[in-house]
XYZ file of N, CA and C in Angstrom:
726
model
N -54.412 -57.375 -32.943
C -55.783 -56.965 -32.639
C -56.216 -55.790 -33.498
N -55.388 -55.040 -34.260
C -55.282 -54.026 -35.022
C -56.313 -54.204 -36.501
N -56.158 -55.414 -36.851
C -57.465 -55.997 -37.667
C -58.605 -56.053 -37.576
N -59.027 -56.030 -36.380
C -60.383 -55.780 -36.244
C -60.985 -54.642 -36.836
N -60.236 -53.680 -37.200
C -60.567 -52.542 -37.978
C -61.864 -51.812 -36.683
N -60.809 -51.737 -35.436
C -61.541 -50.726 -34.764
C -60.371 -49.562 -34.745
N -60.499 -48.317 -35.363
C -59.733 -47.481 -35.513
C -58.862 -46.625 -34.346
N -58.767 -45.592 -34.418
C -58.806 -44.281 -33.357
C -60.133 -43.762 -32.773
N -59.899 -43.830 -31.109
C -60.978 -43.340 -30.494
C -61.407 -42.330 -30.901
N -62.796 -42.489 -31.321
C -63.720 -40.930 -31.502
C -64.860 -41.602 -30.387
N -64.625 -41.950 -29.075
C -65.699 -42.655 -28.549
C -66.917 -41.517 -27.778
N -68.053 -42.015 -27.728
C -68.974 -41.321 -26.737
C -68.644 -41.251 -25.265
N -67.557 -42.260 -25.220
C -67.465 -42.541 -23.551
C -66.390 -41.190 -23.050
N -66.479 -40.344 -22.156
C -65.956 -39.618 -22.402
C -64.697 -39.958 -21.595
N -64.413 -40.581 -20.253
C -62.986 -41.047 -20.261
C -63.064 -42.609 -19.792
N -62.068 -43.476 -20.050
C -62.129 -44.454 -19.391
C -61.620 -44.182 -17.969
N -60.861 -43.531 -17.276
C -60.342 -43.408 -15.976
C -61.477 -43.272 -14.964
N -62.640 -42.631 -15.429
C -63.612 -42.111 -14.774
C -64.128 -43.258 -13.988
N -64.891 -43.034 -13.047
C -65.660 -43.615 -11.926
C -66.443 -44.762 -12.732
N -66.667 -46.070 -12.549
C -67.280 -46.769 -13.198
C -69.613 -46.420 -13.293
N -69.931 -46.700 -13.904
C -71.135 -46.657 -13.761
C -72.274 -46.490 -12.599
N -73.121 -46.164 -12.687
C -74.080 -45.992 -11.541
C -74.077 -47.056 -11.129
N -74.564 -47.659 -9.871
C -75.214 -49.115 -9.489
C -76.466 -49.306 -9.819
N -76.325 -50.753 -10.775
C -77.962 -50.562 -11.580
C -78.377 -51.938 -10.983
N -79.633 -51.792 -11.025
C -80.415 -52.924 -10.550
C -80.096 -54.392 -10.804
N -80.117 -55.569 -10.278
C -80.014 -56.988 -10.634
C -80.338 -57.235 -12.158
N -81.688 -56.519 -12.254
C -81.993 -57.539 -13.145
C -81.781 -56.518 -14.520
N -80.776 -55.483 -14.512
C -80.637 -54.776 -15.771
C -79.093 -55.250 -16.326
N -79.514 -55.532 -17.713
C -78.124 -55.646 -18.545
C -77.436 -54.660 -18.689
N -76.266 -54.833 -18.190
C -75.384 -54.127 -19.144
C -74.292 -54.264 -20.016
N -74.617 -53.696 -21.108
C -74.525 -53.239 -22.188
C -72.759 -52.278 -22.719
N -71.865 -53.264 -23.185
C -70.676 -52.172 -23.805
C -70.251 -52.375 -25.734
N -70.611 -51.618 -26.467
C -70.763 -51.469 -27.204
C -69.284 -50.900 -28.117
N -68.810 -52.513 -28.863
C -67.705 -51.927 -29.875
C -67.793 -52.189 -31.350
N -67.807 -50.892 -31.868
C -67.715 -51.051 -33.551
C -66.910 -49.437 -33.707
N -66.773 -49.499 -35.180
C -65.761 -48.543 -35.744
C -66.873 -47.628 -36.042
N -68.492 -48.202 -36.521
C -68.884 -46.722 -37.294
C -69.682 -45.983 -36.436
N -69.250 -44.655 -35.882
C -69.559 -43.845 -35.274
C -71.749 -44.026 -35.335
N -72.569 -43.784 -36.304
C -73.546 -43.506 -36.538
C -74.133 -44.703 -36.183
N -73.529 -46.281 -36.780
C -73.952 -47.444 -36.110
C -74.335 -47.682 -34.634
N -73.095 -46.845 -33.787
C -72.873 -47.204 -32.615
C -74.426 -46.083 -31.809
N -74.178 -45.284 -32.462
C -75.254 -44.527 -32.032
C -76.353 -44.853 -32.150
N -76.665 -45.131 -33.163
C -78.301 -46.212 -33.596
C -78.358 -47.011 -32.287
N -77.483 -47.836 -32.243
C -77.711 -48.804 -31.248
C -77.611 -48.695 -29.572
N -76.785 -47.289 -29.301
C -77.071 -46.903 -28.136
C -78.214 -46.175 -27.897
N -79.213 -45.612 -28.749
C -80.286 -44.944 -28.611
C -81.411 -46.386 -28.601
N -81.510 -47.316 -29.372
C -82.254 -48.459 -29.726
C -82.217 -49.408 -27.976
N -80.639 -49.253 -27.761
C -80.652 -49.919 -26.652
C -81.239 -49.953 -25.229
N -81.327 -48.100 -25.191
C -81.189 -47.332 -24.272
C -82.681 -47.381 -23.758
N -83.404 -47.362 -24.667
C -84.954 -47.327 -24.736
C -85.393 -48.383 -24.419
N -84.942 -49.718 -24.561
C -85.161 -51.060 -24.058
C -85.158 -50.909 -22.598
N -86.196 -51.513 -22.005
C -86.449 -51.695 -20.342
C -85.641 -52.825 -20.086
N -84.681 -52.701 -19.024
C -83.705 -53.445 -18.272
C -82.918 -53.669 -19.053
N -82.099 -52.889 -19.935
C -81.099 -52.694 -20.212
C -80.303 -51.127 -20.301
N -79.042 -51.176 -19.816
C -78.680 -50.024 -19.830
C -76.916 -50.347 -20.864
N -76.611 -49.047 -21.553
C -75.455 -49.459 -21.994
C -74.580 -48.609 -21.489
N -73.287 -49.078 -20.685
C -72.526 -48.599 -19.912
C -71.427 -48.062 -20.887
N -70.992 -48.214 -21.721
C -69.857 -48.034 -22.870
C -70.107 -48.240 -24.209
N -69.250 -46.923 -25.217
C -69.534 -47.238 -26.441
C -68.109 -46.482 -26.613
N -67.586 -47.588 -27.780
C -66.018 -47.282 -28.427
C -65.689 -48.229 -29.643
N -64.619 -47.344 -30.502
C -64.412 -48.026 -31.872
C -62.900 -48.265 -31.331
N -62.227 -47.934 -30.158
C -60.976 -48.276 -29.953
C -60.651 -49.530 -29.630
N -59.898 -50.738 -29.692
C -60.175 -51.974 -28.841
C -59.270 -51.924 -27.830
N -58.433 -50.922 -27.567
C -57.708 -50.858 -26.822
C -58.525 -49.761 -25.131
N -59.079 -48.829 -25.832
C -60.366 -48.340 -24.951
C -61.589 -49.131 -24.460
N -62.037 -50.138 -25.291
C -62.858 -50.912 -24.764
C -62.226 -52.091 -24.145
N -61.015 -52.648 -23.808
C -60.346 -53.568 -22.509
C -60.560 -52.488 -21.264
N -60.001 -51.492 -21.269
C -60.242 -50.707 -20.142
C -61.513 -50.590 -19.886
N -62.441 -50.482 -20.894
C -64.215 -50.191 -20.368
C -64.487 -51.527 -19.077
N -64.213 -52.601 -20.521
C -64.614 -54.060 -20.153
C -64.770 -54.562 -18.806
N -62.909 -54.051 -18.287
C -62.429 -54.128 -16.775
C -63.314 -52.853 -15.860
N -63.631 -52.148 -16.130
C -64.018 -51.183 -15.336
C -65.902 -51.048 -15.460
N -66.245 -51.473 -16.401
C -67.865 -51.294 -16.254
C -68.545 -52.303 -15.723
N -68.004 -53.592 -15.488
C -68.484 -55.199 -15.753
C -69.745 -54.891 -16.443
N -69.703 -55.238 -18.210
C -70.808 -55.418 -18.367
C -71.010 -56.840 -18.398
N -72.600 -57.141 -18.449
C -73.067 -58.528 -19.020
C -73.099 -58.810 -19.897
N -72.917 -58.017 -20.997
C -72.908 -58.326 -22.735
C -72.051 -57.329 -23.054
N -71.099 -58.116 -23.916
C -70.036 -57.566 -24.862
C -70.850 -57.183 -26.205
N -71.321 -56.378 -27.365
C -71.826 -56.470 -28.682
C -70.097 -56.036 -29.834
N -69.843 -56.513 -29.711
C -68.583 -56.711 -31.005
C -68.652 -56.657 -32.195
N -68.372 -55.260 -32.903
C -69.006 -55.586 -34.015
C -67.555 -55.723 -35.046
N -67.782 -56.459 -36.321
C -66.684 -56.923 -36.514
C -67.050 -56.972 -38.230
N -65.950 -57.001 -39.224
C -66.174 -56.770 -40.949
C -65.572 -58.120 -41.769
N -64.389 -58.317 -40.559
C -64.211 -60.117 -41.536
C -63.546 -60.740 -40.555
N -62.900 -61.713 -40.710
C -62.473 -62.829 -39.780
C -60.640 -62.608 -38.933
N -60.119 -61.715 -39.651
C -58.385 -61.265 -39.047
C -58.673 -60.413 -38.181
N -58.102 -61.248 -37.004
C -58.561 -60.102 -35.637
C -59.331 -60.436 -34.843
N -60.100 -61.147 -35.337
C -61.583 -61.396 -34.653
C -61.255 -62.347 -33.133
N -60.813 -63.613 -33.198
C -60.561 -64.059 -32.256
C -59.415 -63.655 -31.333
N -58.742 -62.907 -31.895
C -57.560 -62.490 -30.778
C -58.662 -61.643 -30.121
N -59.608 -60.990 -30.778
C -60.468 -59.464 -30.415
C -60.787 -60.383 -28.965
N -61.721 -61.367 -29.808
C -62.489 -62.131 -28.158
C -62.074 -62.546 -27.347
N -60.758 -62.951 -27.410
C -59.732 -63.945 -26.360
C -59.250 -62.645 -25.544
N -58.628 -61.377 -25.958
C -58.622 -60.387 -24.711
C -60.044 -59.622 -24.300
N -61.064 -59.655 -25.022
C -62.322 -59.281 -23.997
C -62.394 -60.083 -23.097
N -62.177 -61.286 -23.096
C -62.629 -62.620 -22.003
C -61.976 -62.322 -20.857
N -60.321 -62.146 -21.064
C -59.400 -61.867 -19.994
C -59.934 -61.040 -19.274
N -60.308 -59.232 -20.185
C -60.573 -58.591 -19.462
C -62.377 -58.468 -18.474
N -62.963 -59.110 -18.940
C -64.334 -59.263 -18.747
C -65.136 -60.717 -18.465
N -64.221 -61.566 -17.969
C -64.764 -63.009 -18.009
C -66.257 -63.488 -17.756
N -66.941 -62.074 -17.268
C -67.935 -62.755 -17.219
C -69.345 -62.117 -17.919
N -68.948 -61.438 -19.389
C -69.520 -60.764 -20.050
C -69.985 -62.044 -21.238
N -70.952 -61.983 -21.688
C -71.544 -62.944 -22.776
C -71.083 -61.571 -24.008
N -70.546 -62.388 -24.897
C -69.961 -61.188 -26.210
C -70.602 -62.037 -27.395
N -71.087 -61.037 -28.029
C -72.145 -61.209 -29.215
C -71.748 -60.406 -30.523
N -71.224 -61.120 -31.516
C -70.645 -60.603 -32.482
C -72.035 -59.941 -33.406
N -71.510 -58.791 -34.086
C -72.345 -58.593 -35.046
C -71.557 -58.106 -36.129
N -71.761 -59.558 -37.259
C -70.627 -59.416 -38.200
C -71.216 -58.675 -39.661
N -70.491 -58.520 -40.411
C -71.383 -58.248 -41.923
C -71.355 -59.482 -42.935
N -70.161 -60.243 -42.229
C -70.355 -61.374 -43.191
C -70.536 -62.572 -42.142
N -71.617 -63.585 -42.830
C -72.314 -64.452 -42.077
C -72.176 -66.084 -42.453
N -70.678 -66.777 -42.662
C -70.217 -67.698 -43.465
C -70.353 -68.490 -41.911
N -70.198 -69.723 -42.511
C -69.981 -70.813 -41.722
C -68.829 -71.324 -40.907
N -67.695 -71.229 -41.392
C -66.530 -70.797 -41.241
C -66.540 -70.067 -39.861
N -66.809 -68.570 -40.700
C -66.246 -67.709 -39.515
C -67.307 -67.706 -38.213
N -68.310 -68.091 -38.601
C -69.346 -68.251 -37.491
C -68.970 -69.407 -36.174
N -68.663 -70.379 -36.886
C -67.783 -72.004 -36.272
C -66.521 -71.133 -35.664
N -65.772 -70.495 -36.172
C -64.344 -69.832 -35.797
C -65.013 -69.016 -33.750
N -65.774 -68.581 -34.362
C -66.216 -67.240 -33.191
C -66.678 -68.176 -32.166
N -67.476 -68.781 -32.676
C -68.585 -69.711 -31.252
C -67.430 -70.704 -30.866
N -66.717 -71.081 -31.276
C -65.571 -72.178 -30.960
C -64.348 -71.420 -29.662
N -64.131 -69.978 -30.188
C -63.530 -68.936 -29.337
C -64.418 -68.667 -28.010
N -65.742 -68.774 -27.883
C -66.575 -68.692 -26.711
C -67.155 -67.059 -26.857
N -67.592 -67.109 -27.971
C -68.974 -66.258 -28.408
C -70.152 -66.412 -28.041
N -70.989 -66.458 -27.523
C -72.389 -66.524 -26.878
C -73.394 -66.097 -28.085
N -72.697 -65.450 -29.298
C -73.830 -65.504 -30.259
C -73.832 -64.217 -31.710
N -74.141 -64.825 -32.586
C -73.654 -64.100 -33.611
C -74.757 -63.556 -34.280
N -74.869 -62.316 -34.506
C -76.305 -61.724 -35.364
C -75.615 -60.792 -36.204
N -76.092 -61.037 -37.680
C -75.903 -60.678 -38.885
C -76.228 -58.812 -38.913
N -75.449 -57.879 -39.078
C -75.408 -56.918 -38.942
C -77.188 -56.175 -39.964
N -77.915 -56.815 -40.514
C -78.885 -56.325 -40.888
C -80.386 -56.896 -40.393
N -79.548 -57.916 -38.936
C -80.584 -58.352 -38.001
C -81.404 -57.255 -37.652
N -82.466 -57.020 -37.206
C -83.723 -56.188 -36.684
C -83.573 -55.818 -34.994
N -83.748 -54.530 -34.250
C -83.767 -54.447 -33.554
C -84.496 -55.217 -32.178
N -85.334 -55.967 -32.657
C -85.886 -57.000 -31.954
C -85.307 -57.842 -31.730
N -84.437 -58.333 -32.752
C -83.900 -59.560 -32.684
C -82.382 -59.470 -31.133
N -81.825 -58.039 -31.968
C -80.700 -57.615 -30.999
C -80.868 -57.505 -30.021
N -82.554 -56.631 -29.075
C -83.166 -56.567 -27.800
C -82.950 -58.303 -27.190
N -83.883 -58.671 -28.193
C -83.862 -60.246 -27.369
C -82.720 -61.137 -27.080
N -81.586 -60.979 -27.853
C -80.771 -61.846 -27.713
C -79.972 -61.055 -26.268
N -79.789 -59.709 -26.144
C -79.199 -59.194 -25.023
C -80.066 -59.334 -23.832
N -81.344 -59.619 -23.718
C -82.093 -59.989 -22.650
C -82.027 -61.814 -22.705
N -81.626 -62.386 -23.342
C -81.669 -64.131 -23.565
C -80.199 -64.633 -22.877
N -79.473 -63.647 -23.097
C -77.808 -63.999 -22.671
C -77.845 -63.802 -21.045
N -78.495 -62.915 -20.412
C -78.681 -62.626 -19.332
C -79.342 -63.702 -18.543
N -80.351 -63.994 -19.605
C -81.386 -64.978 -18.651
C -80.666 -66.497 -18.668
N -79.651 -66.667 -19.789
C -79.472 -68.540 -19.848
C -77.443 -67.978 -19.927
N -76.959 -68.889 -19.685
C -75.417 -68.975 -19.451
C -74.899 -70.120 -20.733
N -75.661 -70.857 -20.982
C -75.590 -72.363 -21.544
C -76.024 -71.788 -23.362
N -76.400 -71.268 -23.426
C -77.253 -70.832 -24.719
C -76.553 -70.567 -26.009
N -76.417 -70.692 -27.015
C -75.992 -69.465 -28.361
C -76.947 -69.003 -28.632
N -76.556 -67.957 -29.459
C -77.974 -67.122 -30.174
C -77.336 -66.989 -31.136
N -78.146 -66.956 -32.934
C -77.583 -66.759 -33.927
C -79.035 -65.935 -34.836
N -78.706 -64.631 -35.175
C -79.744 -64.332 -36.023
C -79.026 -63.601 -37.333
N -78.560 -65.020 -37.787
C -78.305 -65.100 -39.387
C -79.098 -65.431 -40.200
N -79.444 -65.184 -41.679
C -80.125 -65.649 -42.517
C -79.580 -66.961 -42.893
N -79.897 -68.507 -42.861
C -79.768 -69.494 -42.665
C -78.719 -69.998 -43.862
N -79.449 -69.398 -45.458
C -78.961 -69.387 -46.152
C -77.713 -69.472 -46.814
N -77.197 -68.019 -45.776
C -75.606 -67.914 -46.057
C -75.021 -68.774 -45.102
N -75.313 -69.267 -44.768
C -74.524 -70.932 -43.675
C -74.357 -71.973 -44.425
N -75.511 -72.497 -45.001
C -75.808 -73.552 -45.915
C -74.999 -73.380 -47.336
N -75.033 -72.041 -47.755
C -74.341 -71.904 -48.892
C -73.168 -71.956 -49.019
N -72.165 -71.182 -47.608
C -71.094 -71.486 -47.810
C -70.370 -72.806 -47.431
N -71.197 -73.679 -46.625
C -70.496 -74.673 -46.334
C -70.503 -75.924 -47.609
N -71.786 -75.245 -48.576
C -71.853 -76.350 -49.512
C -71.104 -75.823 -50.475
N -70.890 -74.563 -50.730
C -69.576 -74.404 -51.842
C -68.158 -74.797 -51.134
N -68.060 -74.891 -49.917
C -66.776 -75.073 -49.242
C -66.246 -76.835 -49.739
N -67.896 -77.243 -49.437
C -67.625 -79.249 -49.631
C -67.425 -79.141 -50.960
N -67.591 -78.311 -52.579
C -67.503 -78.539 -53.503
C -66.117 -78.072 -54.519
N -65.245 -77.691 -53.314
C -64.370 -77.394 -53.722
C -63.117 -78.002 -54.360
N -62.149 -78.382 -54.969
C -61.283 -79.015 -55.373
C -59.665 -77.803 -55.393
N -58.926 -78.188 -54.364
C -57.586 -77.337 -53.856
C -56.938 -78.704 -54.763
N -55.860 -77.795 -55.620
C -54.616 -78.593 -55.889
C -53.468 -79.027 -54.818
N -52.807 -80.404 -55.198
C -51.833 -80.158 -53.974
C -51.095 -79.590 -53.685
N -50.224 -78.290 -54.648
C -49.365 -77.163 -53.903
C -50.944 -76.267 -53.248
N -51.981 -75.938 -53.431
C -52.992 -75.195 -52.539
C -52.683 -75.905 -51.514
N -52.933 -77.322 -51.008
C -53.389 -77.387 -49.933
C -52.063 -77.352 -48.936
N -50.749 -77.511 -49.762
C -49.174 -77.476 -48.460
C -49.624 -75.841 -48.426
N -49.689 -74.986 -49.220
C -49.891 -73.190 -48.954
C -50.903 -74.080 -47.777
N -52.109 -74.126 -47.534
C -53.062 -73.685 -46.983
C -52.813 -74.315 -45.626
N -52.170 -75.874 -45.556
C -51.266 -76.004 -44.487
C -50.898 -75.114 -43.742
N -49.713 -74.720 -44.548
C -48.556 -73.861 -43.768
C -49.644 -72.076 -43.133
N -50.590 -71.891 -43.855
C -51.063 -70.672 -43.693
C -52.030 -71.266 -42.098
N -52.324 -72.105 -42.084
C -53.087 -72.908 -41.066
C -52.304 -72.844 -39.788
N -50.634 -72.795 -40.004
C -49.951 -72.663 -39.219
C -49.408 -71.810 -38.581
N -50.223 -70.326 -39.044
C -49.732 -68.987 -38.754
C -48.576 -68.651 -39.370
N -48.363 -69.121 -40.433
C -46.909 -68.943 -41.053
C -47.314 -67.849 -42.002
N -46.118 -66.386 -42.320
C -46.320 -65.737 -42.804
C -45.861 -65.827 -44.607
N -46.644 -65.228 -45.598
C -45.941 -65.488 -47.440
C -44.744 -65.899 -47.047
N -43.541 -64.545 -46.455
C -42.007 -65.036 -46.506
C -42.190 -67.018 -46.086
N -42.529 -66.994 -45.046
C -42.501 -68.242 -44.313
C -42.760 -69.676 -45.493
N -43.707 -69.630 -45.550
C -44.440 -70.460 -46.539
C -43.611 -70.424 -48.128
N -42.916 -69.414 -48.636
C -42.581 -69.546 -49.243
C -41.113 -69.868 -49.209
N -40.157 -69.749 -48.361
C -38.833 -70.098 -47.957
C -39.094 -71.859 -47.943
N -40.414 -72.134 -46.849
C -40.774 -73.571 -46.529
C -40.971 -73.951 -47.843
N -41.461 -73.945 -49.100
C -41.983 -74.846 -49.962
C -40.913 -74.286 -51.531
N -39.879 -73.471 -51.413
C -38.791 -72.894 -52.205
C -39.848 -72.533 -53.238
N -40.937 -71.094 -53.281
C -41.223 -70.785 -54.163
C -41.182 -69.290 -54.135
N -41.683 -68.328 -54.593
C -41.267 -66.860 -54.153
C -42.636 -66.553 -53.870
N -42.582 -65.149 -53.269
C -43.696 -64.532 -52.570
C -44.688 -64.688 -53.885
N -44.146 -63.640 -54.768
C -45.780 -63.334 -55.675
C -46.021 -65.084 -55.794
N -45.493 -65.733 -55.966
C -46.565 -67.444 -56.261
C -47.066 -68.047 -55.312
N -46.729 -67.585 -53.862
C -47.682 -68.095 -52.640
C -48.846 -67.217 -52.772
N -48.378 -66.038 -53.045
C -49.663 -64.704 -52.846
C -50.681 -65.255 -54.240
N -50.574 -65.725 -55.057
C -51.274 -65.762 -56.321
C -51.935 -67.274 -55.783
N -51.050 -68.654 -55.087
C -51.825 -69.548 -54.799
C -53.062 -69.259 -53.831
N -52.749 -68.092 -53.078
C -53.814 -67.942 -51.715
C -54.898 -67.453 -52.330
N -54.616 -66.338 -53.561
C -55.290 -65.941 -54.033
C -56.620 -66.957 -54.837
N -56.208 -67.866 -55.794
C -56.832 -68.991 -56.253
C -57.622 -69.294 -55.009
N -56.726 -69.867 -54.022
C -57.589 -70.364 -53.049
C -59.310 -69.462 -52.176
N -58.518 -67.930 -52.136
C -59.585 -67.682 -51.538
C -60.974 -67.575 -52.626
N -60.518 -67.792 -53.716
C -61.645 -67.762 -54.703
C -62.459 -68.666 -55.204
N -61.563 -69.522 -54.473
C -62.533 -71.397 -54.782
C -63.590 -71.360 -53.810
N -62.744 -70.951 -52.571
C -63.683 -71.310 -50.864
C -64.297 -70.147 -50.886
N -64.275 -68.681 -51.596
C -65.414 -68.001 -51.506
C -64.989 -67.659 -49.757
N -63.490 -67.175 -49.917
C -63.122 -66.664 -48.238
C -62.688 -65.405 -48.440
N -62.880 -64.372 -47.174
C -62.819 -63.112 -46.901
C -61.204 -62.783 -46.463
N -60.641 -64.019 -46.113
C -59.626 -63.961 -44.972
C -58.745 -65.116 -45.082
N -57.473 -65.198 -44.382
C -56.631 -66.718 -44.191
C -57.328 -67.330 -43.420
N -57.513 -66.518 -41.892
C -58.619 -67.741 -40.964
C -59.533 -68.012 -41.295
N -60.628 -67.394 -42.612
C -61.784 -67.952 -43.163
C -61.185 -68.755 -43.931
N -60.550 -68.819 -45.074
C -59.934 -70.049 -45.667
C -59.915 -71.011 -45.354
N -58.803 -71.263 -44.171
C -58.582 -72.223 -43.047
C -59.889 -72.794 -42.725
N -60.712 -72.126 -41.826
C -62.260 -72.628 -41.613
C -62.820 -73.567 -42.578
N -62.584 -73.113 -43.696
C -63.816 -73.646 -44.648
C -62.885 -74.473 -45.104
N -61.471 -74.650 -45.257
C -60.897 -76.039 -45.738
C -61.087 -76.978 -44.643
N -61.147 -76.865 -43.397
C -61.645 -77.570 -42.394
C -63.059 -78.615 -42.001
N -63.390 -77.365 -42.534
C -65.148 -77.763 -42.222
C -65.276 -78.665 -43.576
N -64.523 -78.478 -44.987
C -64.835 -79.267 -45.791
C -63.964 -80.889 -45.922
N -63.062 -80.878 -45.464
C -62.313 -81.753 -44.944
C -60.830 -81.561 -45.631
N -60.500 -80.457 -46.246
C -59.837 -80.615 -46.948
C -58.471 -80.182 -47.070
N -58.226 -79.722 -45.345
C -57.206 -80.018 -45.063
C -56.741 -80.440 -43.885
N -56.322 -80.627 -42.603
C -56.502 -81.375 -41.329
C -57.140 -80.617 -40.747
N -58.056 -81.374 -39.493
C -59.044 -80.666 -38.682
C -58.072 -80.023 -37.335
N -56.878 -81.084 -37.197
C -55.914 -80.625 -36.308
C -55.663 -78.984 -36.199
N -56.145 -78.187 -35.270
C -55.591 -76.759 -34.780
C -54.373 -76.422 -34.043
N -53.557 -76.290 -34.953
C -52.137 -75.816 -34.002
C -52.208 -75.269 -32.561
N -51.246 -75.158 -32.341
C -51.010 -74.826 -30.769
C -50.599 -72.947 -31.373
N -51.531 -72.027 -30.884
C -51.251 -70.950 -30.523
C -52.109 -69.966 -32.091
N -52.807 -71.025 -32.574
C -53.322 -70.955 -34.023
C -54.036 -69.408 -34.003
N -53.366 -68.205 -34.572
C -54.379 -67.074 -34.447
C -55.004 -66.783 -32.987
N -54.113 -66.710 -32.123
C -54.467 -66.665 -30.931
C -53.263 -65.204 -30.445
């Protein structure tokens, strides 16, 4: 979970042990707020705060401080903010545990197809592109509240379309696609390379090729987009990045 690149607490919240939140009205959201950059988080707890019927109960760059929020504030919306795809779903699979009944809304910087399919497939309620508009962010945290059934996505369309059509135009050799296999399988360089008798630097240099064909941030973006393009099995292991 350490990938998520949520660092050491410098949080606003001043303890988690503390008494959980005021009792707020039915019809107000609340609001727990995780990203790493201190000034971000603040933008958005002041942006939030000002919104009628919403209140934000927690703000932290720790992910280990925000399970404890999660369990202790019940909010209705998780906002997750997140920089690439390692981490990401383990991130959401223990918010869920701890918060099952929080709608969590990624706000990523990168807006691929892939990792978007990766998140909503994990049980994301909705993904908005980190240079989305404060309107957009108001509404989707008042939309999650109002519908259970819903996604929300306020990505520029573009980068969806683009990466999935450089993903279909890709051509992996067949030692790429046993690497991209075995990487599919949670298998680590040593692994993959013991499995296919080649040495580290030539798995690390094939992944490398690879992430430069698919135009990926990450192994689980890789994976994604060899998926989505067909180009290597759609089959998801048992325990896959989980």
């Amino acid at each position: 979970m350490d990938n998520v690149h949520v660092g050491q607490s410098r949080t606003s919240v001043k303890s988690v042990s503390a008494a959980a939140s005021p009792v707020l009205g039915p019809q107000v959201s609340k609001v727990l707020l995780i990203d790493e950059e201190a000034l971000f988080r603040e933008g958005l707890c002041s942006l939030l705060s000002d919104a009628q019927e919403i209140a934000v109960v927690g703000d932290t760059e720790a992910m280990s401080e925000a399970l404890a929020l999660a369990g202790a504030r019940d909010p209705d919306v998780i906002l997750l903010g997140i920089r690439d795809a390692d981490g990401a779903t383990m991130a959401v699979h223990h918010l869920r545990q701890a918060a099952p009944q929080a709608a969590i809304v990624i706000l990523g910087a990168h807006a691929n197809f892939g990792l978007v399919q990766e998140l909503l497939s994990a049980g994301v309620r909705g993904f908005l592109s980190r240079t989305a508009s404060g309107h957009e962010l108001i509404a989707t945290v008042r939309a999650c509240r109002e519908s259970s059934r819903r996604v929300f996505l306020a990505v520029p369309p573009e980068a969806l379309l683009l990466s999935r059509r450089q993903s279909n135009d890709v051509r992996l050799t067949d030692r790429e696609r046993e690497v991209l296999d075995l990487t599919a399988c949670a298998m680590s360089n040593a692994q993959i390379a013991a499995s296919l008798g080649l040495s580290e630097p030539t798995v690390k240099r094939h992944l490398r090729n690879i992430f430069s064909k698919l135009g990926a941030v990450s192994r689980i973006d890789a994976v994604n987009k060899a998926r989505a393009a067909s180009l290597i099995s759609a089959r998801r292991p048992t325990g896959f990045f989980s």
